[in-house]
CSV table of N, CA and C in Angstrom, one decimal:
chain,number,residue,atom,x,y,z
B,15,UNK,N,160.1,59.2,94.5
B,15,UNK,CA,161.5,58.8,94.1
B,15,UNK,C,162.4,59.4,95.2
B,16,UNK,N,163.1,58.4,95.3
B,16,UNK,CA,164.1,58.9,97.0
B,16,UNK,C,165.5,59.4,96.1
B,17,UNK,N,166.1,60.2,96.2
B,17,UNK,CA,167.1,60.9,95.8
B,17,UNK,C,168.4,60.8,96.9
B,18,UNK,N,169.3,60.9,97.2
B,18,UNK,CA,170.1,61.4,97.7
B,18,UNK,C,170.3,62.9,98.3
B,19,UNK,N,170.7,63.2,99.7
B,19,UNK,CA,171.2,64.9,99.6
B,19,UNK,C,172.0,65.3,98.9
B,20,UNK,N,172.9,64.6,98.2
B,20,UNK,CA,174.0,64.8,97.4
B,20,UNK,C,174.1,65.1,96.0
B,21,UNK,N,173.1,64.3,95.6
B,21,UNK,CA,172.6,64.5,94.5
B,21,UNK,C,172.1,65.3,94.2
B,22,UNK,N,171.6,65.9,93.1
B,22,UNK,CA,171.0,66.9,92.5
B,22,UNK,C,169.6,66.0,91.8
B,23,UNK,N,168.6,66.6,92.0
B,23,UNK,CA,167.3,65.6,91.3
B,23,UNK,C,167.6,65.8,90.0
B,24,UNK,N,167.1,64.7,89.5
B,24,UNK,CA,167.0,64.6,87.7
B,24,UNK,C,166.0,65.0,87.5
B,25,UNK,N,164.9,64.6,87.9
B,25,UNK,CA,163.5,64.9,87.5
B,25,UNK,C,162.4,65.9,88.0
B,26,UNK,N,163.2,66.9,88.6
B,26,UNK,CA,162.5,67.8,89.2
B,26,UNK,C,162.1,67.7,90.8
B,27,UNK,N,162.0,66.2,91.2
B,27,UNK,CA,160.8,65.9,92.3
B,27,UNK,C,162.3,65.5,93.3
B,28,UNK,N,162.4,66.2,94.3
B,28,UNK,CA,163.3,66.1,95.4
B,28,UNK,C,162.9,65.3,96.6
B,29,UNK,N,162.6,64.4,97.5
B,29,UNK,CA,162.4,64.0,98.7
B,29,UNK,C,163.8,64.0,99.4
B,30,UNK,N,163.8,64.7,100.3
B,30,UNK,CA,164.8,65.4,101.3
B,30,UNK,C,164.2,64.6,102.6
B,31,UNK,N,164.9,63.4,103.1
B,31,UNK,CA,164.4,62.6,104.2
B,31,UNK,C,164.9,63.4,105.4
B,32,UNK,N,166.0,64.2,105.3
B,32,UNK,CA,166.7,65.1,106.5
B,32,UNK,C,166.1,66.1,106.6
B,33,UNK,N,165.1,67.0,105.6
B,33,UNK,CA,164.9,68.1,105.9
B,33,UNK,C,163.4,67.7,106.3
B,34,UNK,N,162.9,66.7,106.2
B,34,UNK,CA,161.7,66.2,106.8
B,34,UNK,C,161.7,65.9,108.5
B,35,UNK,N,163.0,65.3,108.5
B,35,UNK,CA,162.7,65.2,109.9
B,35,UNK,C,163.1,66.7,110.5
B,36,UNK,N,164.1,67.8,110.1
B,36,UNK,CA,163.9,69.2,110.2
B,36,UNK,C,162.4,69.8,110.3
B,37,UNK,N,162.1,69.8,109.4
B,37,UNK,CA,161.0,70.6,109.4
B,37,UNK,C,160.1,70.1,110.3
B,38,UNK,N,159.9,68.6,110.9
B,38,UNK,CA,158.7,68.3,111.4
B,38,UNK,C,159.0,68.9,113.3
B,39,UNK,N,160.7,68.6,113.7
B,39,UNK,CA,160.8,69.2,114.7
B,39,UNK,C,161.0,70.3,115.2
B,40,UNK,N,161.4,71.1,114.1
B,40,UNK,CA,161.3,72.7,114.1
B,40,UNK,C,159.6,72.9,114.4
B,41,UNK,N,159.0,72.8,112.9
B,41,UNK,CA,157.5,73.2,113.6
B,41,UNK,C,157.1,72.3,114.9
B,42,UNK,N,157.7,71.3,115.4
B,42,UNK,CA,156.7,71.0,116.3
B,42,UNK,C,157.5,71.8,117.8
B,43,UNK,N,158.4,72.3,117.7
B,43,UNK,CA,158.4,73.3,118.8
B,43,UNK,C,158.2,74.1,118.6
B,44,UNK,N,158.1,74.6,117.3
B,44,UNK,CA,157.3,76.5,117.4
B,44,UNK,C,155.5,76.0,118.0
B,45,UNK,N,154.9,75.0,117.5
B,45,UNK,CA,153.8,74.4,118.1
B,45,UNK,C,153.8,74.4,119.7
B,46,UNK,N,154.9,74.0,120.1
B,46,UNK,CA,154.8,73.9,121.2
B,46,UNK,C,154.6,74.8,122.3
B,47,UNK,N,155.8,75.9,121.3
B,47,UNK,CA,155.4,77.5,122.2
B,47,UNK,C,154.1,78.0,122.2
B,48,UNK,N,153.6,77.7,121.4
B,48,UNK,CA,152.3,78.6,120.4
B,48,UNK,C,151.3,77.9,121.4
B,49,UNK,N,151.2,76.9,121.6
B,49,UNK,CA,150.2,75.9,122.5
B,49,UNK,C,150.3,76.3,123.8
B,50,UNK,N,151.6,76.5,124.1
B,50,UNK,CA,152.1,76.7,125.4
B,50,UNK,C,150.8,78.2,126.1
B,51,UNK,N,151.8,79.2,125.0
B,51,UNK,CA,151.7,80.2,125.4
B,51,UNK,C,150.0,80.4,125.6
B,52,UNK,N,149.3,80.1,124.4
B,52,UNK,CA,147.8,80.1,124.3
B,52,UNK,C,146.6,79.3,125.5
B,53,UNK,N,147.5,77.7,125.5
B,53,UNK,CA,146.9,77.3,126.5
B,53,UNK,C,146.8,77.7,127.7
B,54,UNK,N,148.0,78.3,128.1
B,54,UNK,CA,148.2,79.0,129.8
B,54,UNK,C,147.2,80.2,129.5
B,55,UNK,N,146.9,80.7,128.9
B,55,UNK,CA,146.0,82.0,128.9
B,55,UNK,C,144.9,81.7,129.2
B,56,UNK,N,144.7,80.6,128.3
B,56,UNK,CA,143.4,80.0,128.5
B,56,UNK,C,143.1,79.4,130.1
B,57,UNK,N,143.9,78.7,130.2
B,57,UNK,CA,144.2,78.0,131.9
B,57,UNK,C,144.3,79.0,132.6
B,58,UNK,N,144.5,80.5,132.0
B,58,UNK,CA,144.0,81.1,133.6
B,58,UNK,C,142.9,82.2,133.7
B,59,UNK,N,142.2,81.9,132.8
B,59,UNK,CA,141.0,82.3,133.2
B,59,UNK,C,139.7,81.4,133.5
B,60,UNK,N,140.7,80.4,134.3
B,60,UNK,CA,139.6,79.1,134.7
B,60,UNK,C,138.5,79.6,136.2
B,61,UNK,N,137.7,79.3,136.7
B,61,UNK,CA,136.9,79.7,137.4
B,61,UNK,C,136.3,78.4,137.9
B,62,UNK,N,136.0,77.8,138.9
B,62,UNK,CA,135.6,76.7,139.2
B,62,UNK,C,134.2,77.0,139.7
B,63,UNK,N,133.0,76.1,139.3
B,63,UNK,CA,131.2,76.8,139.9
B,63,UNK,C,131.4,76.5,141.1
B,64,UNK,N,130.2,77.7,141.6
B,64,UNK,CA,130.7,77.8,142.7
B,64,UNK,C,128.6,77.5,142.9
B,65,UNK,N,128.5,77.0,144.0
B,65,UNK,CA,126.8,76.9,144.6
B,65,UNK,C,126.3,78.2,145.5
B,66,UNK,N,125.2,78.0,145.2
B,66,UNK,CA,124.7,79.7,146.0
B,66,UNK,C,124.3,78.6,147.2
B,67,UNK,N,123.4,79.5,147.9
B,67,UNK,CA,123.1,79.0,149.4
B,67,UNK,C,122.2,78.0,149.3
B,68,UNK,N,121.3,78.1,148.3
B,68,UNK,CA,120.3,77.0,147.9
B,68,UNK,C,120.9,75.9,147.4
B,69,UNK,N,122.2,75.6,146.9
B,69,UNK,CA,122.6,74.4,146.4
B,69,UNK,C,123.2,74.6,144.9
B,70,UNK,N,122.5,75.0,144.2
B,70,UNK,CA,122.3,75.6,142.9
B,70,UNK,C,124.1,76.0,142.5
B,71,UNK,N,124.4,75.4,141.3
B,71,UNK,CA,125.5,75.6,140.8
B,71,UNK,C,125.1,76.8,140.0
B,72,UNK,N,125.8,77.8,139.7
B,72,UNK,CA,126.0,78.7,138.4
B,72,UNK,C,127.0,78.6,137.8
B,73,UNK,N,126.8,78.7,136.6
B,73,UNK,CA,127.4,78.4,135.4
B,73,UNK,C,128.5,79.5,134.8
B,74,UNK,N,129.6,79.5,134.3
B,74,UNK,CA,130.3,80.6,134.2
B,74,UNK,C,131.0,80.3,133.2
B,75,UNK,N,131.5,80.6,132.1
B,75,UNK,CA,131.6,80.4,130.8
B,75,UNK,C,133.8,79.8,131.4
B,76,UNK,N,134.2,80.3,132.7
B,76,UNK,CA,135.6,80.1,133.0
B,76,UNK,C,135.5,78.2,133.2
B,77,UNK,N,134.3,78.0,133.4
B,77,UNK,CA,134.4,76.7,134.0
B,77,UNK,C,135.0,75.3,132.8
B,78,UNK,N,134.4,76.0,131.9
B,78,UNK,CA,135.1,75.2,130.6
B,78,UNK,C,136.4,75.7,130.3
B,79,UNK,N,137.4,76.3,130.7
B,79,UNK,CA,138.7,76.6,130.2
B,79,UNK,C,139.8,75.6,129.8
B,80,UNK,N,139.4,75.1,130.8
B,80,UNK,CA,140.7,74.0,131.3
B,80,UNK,C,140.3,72.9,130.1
B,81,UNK,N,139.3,72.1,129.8
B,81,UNK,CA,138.9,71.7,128.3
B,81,UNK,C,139.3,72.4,127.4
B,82,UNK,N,139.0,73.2,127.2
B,82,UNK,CA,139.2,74.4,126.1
B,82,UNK,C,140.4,74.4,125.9
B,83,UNK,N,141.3,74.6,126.9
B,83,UNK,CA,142.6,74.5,127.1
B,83,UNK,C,143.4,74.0,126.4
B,84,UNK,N,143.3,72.7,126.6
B,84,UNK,CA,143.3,71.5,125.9
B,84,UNK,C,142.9,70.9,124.4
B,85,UNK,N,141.8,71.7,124.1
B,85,UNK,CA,141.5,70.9,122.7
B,85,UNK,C,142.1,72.0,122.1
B,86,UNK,N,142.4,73.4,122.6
B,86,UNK,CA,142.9,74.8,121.1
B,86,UNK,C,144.5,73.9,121.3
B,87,UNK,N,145.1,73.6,122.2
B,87,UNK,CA,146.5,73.0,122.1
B,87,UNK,C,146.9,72.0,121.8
B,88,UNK,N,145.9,70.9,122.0
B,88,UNK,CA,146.3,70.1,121.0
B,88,UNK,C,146.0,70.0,119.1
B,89,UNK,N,145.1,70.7,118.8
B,89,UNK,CA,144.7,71.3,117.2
B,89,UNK,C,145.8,71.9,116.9
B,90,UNK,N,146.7,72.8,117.8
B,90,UNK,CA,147.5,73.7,117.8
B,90,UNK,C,148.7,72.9,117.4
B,91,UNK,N,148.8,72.0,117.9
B,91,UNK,CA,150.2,71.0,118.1
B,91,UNK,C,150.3,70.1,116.6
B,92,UNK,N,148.8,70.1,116.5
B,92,UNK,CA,148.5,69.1,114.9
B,92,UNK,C,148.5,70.2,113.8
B,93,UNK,N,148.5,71.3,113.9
B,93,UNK,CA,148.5,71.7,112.9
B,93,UNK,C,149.8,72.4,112.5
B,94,UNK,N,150.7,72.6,113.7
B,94,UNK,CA,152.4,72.6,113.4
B,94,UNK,C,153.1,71.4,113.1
B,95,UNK,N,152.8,70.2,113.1
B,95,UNK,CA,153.0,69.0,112.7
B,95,UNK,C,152.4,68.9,111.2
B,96,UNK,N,151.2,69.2,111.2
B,96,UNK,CA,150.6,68.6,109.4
B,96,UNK,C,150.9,69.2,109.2
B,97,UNK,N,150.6,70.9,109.1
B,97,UNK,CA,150.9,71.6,107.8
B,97,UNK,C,152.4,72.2,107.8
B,98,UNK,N,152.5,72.8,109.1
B,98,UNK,CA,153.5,73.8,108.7
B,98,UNK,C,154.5,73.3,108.4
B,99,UNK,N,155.4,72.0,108.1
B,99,UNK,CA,156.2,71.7,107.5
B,99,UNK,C,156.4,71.3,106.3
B,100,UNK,N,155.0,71.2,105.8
B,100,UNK,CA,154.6,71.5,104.4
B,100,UNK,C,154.6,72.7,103.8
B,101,UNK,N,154.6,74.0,104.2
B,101,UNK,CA,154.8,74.9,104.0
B,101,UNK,C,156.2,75.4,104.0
B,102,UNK,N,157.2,75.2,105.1
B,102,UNK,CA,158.5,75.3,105.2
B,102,UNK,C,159.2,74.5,103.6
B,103,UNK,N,158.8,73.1,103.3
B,103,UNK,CA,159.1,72.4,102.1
B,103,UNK,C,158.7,72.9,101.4
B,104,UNK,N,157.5,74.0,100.5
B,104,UNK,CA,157.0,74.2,99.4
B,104,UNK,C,158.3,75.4,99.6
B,105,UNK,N,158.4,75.8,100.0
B,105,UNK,CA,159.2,77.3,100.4
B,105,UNK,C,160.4,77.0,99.9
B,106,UNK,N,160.9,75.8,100.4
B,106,UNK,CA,162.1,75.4,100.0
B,106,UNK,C,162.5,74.6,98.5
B,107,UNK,N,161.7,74.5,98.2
B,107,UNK,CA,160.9,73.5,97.2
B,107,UNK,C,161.6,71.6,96.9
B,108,UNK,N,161.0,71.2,98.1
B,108,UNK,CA,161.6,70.1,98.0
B,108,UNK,C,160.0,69.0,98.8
B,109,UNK,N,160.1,68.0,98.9
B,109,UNK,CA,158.7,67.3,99.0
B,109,UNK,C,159.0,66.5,100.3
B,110,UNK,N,158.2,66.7,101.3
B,110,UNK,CA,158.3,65.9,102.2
B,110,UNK,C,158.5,64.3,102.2
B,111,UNK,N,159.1,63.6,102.9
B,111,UNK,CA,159.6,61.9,102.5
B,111,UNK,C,158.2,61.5,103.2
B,112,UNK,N,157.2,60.7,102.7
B,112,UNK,CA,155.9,60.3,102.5
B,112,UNK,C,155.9,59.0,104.0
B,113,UNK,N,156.7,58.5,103.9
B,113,UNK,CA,157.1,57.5,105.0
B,113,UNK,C,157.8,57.5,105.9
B,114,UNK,N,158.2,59.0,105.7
B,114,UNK,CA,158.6,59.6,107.5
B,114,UNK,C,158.0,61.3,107.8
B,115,UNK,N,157.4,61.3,107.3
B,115,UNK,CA,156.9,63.0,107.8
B,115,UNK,C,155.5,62.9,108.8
B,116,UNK,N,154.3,61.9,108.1
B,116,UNK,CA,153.6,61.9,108.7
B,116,UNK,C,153.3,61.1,110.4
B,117,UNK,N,154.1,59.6,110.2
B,117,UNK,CA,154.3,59.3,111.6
B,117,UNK,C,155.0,60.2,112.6
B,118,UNK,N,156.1,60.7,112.1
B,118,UNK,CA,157.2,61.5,112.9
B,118,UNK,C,156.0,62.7,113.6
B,119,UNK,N,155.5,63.2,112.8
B,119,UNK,CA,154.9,64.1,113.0
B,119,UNK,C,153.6,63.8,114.2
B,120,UNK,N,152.8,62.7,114.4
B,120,UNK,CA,152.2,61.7,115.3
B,120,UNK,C,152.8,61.6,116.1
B,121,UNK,N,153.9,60.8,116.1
B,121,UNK,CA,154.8,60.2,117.9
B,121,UNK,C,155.2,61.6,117.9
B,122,UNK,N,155.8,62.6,117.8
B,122,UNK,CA,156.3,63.9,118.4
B,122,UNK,C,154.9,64.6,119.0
B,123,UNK,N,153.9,64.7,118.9
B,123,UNK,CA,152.4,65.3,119.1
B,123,UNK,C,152.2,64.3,120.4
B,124,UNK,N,152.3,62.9,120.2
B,124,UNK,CA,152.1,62.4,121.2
B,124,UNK,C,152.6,62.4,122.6
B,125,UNK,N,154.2,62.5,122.0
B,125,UNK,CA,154.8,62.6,123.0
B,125,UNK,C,155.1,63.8,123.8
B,126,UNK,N,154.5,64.8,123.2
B,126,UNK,CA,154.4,65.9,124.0
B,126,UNK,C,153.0,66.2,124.7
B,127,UNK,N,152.1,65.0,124.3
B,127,UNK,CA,150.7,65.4,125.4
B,127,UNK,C,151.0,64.3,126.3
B,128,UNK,N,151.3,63.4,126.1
B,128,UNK,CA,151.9,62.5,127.1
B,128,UNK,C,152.9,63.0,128.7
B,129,UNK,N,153.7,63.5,128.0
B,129,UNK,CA,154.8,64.5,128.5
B,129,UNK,C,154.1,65.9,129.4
B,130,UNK,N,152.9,66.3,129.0
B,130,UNK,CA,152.1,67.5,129.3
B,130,UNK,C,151.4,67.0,130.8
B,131,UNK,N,150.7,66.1,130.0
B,131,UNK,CA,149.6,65.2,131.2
B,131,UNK,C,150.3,64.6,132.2
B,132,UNK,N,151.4,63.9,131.9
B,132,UNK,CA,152.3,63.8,133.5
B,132,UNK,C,153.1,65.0,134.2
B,133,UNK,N,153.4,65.7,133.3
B,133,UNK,CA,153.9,67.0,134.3
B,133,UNK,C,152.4,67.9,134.8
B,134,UNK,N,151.1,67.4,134.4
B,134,UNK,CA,150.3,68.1,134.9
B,134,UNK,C,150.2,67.3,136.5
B,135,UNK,N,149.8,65.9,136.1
B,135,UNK,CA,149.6,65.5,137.4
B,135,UNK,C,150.6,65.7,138.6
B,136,UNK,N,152.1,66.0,138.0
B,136,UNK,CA,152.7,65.7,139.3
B,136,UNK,C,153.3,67.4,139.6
B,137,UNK,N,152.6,68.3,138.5
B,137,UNK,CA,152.6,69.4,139.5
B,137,UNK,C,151.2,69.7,139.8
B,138,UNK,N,150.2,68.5,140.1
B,138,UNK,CA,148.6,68.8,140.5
B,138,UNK,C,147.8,69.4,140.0
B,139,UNK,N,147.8,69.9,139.3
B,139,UNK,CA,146.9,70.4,137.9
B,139,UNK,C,145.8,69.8,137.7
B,140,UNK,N,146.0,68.3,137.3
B,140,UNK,CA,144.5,68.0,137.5
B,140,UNK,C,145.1,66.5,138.2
């Protein structure tokens, strides 16, 4: 049931379409730092194999980082998007709008890996 912000619910059940789109961009920049900050940590304890004299690569647990990197930050990104603004709303006690929390929540995730991967390439990263 869609209410008004002006309104006061009659029936208990609130959908706040404003505070949906709040909450999904609030959490998705605390995500963002959180990703930020974690992923760079990760990225820099990257290590590239290196071959001994025989040819022979060794294996070094740094060489996976930069993957790594990448999958804890984007989990990171989805889970400031799905949950935590569901949490912010139970807190508040009002119900996320069903038909704009979860897309919003999608194109903002997207557009910040999108956003990521071009600033990677054109500061050479990968």
């Amino acid at each position: 049931m869609q209410n008004s912000p002006d309104q006061p619910p009659s029936d208990g059940v609130y959908v706040d379409t404003r505070a949906t789109y709040l909450y999904t961009f609030i959490s998705l920049a605390i995500g963002v730092v959180i990703a930020s900050v974690v992923g760079l940590l990760l990225f820099s304890l990257r290590q590239p194999m290196i071959a001994d004299e025989t040819g022979r690569a060794t294996f070094s647990i740094g060489a996976i980082m930069v993957p790594l990197a990448a999958v804890v930050a984007i989990a990171i990104l989805a889970w400031a998007v799905f949950q935590l603004p569901v949490w912010f709303a139970k807190r508040q006690g009002i119900i996320l709008d069903p038909e704009v929390w979860p897309w919003t929540g999608a194109l903002g995730v997207g557009a910040v890996a999108v956003i990521g991967f071009i600033g990677a390439i054109f500061l050479k990263i990968i």
